[in-house]
XYZ file of C-alpha atoms in Angstrom:
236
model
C 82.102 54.223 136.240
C 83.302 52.826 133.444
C 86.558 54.315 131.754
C 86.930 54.809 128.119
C 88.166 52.292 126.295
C 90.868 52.680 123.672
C 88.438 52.198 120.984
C 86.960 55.740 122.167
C 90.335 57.364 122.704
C 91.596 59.813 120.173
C 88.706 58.994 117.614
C 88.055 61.295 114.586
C 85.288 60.864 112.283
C 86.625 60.449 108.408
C 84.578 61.557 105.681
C 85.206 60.884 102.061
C 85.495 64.284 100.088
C 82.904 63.356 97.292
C 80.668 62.738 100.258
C 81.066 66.168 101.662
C 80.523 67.394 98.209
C 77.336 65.814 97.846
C 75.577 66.759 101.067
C 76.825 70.470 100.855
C 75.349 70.969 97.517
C 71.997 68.857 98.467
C 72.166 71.424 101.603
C 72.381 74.756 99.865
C 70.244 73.548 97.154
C 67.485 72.797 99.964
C 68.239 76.182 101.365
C 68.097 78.146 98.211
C 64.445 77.011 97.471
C 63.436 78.056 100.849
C 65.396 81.496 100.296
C 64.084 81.559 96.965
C 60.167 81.087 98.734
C 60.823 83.751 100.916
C 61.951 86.165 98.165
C 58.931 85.308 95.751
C 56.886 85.691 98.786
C 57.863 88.723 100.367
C 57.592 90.283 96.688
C 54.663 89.294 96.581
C 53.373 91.457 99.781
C 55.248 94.715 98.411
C 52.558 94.228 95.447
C 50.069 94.464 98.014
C 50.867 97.924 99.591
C 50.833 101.465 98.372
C 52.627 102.333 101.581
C 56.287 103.704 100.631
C 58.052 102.638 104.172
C 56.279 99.136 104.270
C 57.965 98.909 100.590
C 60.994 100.193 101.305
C 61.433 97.682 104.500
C 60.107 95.001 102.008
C 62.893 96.279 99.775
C 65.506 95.547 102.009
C 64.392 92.161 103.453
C 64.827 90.996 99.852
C 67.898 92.251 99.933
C 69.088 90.803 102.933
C 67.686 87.498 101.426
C 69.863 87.085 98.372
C 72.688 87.401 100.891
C 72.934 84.160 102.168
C 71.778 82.731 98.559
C 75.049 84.023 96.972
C 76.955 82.456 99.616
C 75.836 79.452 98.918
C 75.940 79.555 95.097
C 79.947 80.621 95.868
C 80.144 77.673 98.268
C 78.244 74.782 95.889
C 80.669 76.492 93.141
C 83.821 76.254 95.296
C 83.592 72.122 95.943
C 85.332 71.209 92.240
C 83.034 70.136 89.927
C 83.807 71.702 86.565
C 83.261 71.415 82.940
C 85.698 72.494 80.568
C 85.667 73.427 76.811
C 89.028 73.974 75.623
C 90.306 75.984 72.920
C 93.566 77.272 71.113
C 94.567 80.505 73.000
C 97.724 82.490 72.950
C 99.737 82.283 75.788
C 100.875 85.834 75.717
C 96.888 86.809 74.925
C 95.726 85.005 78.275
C 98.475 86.935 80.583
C 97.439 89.793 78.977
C 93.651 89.314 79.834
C 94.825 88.170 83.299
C 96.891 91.297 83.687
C 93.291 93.483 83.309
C 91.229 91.208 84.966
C 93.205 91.321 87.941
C 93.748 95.489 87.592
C 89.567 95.872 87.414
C 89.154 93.055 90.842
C 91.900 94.440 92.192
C 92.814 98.052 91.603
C 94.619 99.447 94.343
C 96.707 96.110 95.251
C 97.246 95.588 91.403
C 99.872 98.651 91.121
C 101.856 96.368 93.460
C 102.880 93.703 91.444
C 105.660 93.848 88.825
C 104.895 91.686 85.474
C 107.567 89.828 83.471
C 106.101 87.935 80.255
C 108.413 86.565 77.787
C 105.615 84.344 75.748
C 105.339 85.669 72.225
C 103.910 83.031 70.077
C 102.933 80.075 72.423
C 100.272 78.560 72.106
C 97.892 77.060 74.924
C 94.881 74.557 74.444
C 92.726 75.840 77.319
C 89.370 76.942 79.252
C 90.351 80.793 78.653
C 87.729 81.899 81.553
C 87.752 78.727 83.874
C 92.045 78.765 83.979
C 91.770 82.456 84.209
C 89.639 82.118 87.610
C 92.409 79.699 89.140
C 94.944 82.693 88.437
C 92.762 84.954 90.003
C 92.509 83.392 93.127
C 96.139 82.899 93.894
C 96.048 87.217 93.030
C 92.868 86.735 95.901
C 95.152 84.847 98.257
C 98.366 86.846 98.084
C 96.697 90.195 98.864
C 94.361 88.449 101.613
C 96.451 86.479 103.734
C 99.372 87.976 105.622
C 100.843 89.904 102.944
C 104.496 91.036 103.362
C 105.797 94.609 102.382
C 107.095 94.753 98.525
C 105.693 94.049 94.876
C 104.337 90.610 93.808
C 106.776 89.625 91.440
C 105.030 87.525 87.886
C 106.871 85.869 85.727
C 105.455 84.129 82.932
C 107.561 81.822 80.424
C 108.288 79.026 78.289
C 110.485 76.145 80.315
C 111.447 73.008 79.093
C 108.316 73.351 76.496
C 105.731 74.012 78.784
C 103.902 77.254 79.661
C 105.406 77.842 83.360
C 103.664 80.699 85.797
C 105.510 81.635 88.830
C 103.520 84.269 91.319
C 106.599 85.581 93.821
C 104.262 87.093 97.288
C 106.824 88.566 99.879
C 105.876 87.083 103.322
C 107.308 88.222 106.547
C 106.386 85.071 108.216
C 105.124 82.194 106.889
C 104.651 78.879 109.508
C 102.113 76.660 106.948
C 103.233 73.397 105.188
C 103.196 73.535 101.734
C 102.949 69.943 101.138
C 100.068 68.626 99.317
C 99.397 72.912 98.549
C 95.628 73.174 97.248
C 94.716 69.447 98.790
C 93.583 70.766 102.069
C 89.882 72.234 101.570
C 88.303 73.876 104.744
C 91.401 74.355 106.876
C 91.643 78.494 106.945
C 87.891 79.374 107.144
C 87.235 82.765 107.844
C 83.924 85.450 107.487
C 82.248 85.280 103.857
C 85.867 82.813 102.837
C 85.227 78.704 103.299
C 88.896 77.510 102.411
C 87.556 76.258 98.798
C 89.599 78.692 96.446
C 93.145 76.921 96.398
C 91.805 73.128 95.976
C 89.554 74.768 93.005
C 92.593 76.513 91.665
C 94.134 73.207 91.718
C 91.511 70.842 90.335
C 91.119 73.887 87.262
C 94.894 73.718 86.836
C 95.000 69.610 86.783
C 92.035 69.397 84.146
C 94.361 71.529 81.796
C 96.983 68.520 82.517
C 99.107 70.978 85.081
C 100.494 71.590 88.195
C 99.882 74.129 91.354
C 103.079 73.858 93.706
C 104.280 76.365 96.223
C 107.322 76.594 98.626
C 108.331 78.980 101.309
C 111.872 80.613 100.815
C 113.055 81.611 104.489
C 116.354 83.518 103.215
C 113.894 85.885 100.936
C 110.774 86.034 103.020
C 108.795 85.030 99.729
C 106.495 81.967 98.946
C 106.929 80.835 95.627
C 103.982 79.416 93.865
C 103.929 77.996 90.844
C 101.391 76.519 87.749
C 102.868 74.639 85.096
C 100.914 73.915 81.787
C 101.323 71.678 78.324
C 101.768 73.835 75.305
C 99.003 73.001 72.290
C 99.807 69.897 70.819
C 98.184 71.706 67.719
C 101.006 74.541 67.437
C 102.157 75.852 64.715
């Protein structure tokens, strides 16, 4: 028999990212016309009954169609490709749309978190609904994963002239590296959740010429994460 060589020992297959990308939106775009057949054709059958249960049945098997075609929409969307189109917005004006937005997605965890804005007058040069989605999903993450007892602490302000955003989530226990935070896609996959939201946060934050960081403080039980921006070169 022969016995593995070293060549065999340990290996792992590496994949470039923008080759992942491309095959998993070829994929769901394959698998969305084939959902999209099925839909068209199973409509098409309810049109040829009069029969109330056959339609109602029919009904629901569209139904459970455009199931698996939103997932992949929210997967192909999730992989980082974005276009921006920037404009002047006030800083205070986007934390204040944030605020709601995350009060309507969110409204029972939303009377949990505590909101400190001192940004009257700043000006940002931004994607006003692209940046606000980044936000939203580090709001998504703290109330998903392992959420400690206590109010999310949000403090928005102006630091060394740049808009700085710091999201405070109390954590009981906290054993994940936050080196290289948002650069890991596809590591905590879970149902109807593909580990896409943080590295999109990220690439949405970088186009705007920011930063995503995080760190873990043991002696509060809180992980700090934070998104630094440029203020509008057009201020003022």
């Amino acid at each position: 028999m022969a016995s593995a060589g070293p060549e065999n020992q340990g290996d792992s297959l590496s994949v470039p990212w923008i080759d992942i990308v491309r095959f998993v939106r070829q994929l769901s775009h394959d698998l969305r016309n084939h959902l999209n057949a099925a839909e068209l054709q199973s409509a098409y059958i309810g049109e040829l009954t009069a029969d109330a249960e056959i339609k109602a049945e029919i009904k629901r098997l569209r139904e459970a169609l455009s199931g698996p075609t939103t997932i992949l929409q929210k997967v192909s969307a999730g992989l980082g490709q974005i276009k921006t189109e920037f404009m002047l917005y006030g800083a205070a004006d986007f934390m204040e749309d944030l605020r709601k937005k995350v009060a309507t997605d969110f409204p029972q965890e939303s009377t949990a978190i505590s909101w400190d804005v001192h940004l009257s007058g700043t000006i940002l040069e931004v994607d006003p609904q692209l940046l606000q989605q980044a936000f939203i999903e580090l709001f998504n993450n703290a109330f998903r994963h392992a959420r400690g007892k206590g109010t999310l602490g949000v403090i928005a302000q102006i630091d060394n002239d740049r808009f700085v955003f710091t999201l405070r989530e109390p954590k009981s226990r906290f054993e994940l590296s936050t080196e290289n935070w948002g650069r890991k896609p596809l590591r905590e996959i879970s149902p109807g959740h593909y580990g896409l939201g943080l590295n999109l946060a990220r690439i949405i934050v970088e186009a705007h010429g920011g930063k995503l960081r995080a760190h873990y403080d043991p002696t509060e039980s809180v992980l700090v994460t934070t998104i630094t921006l440029p203020l509008s070169a057009k201020e003022g």
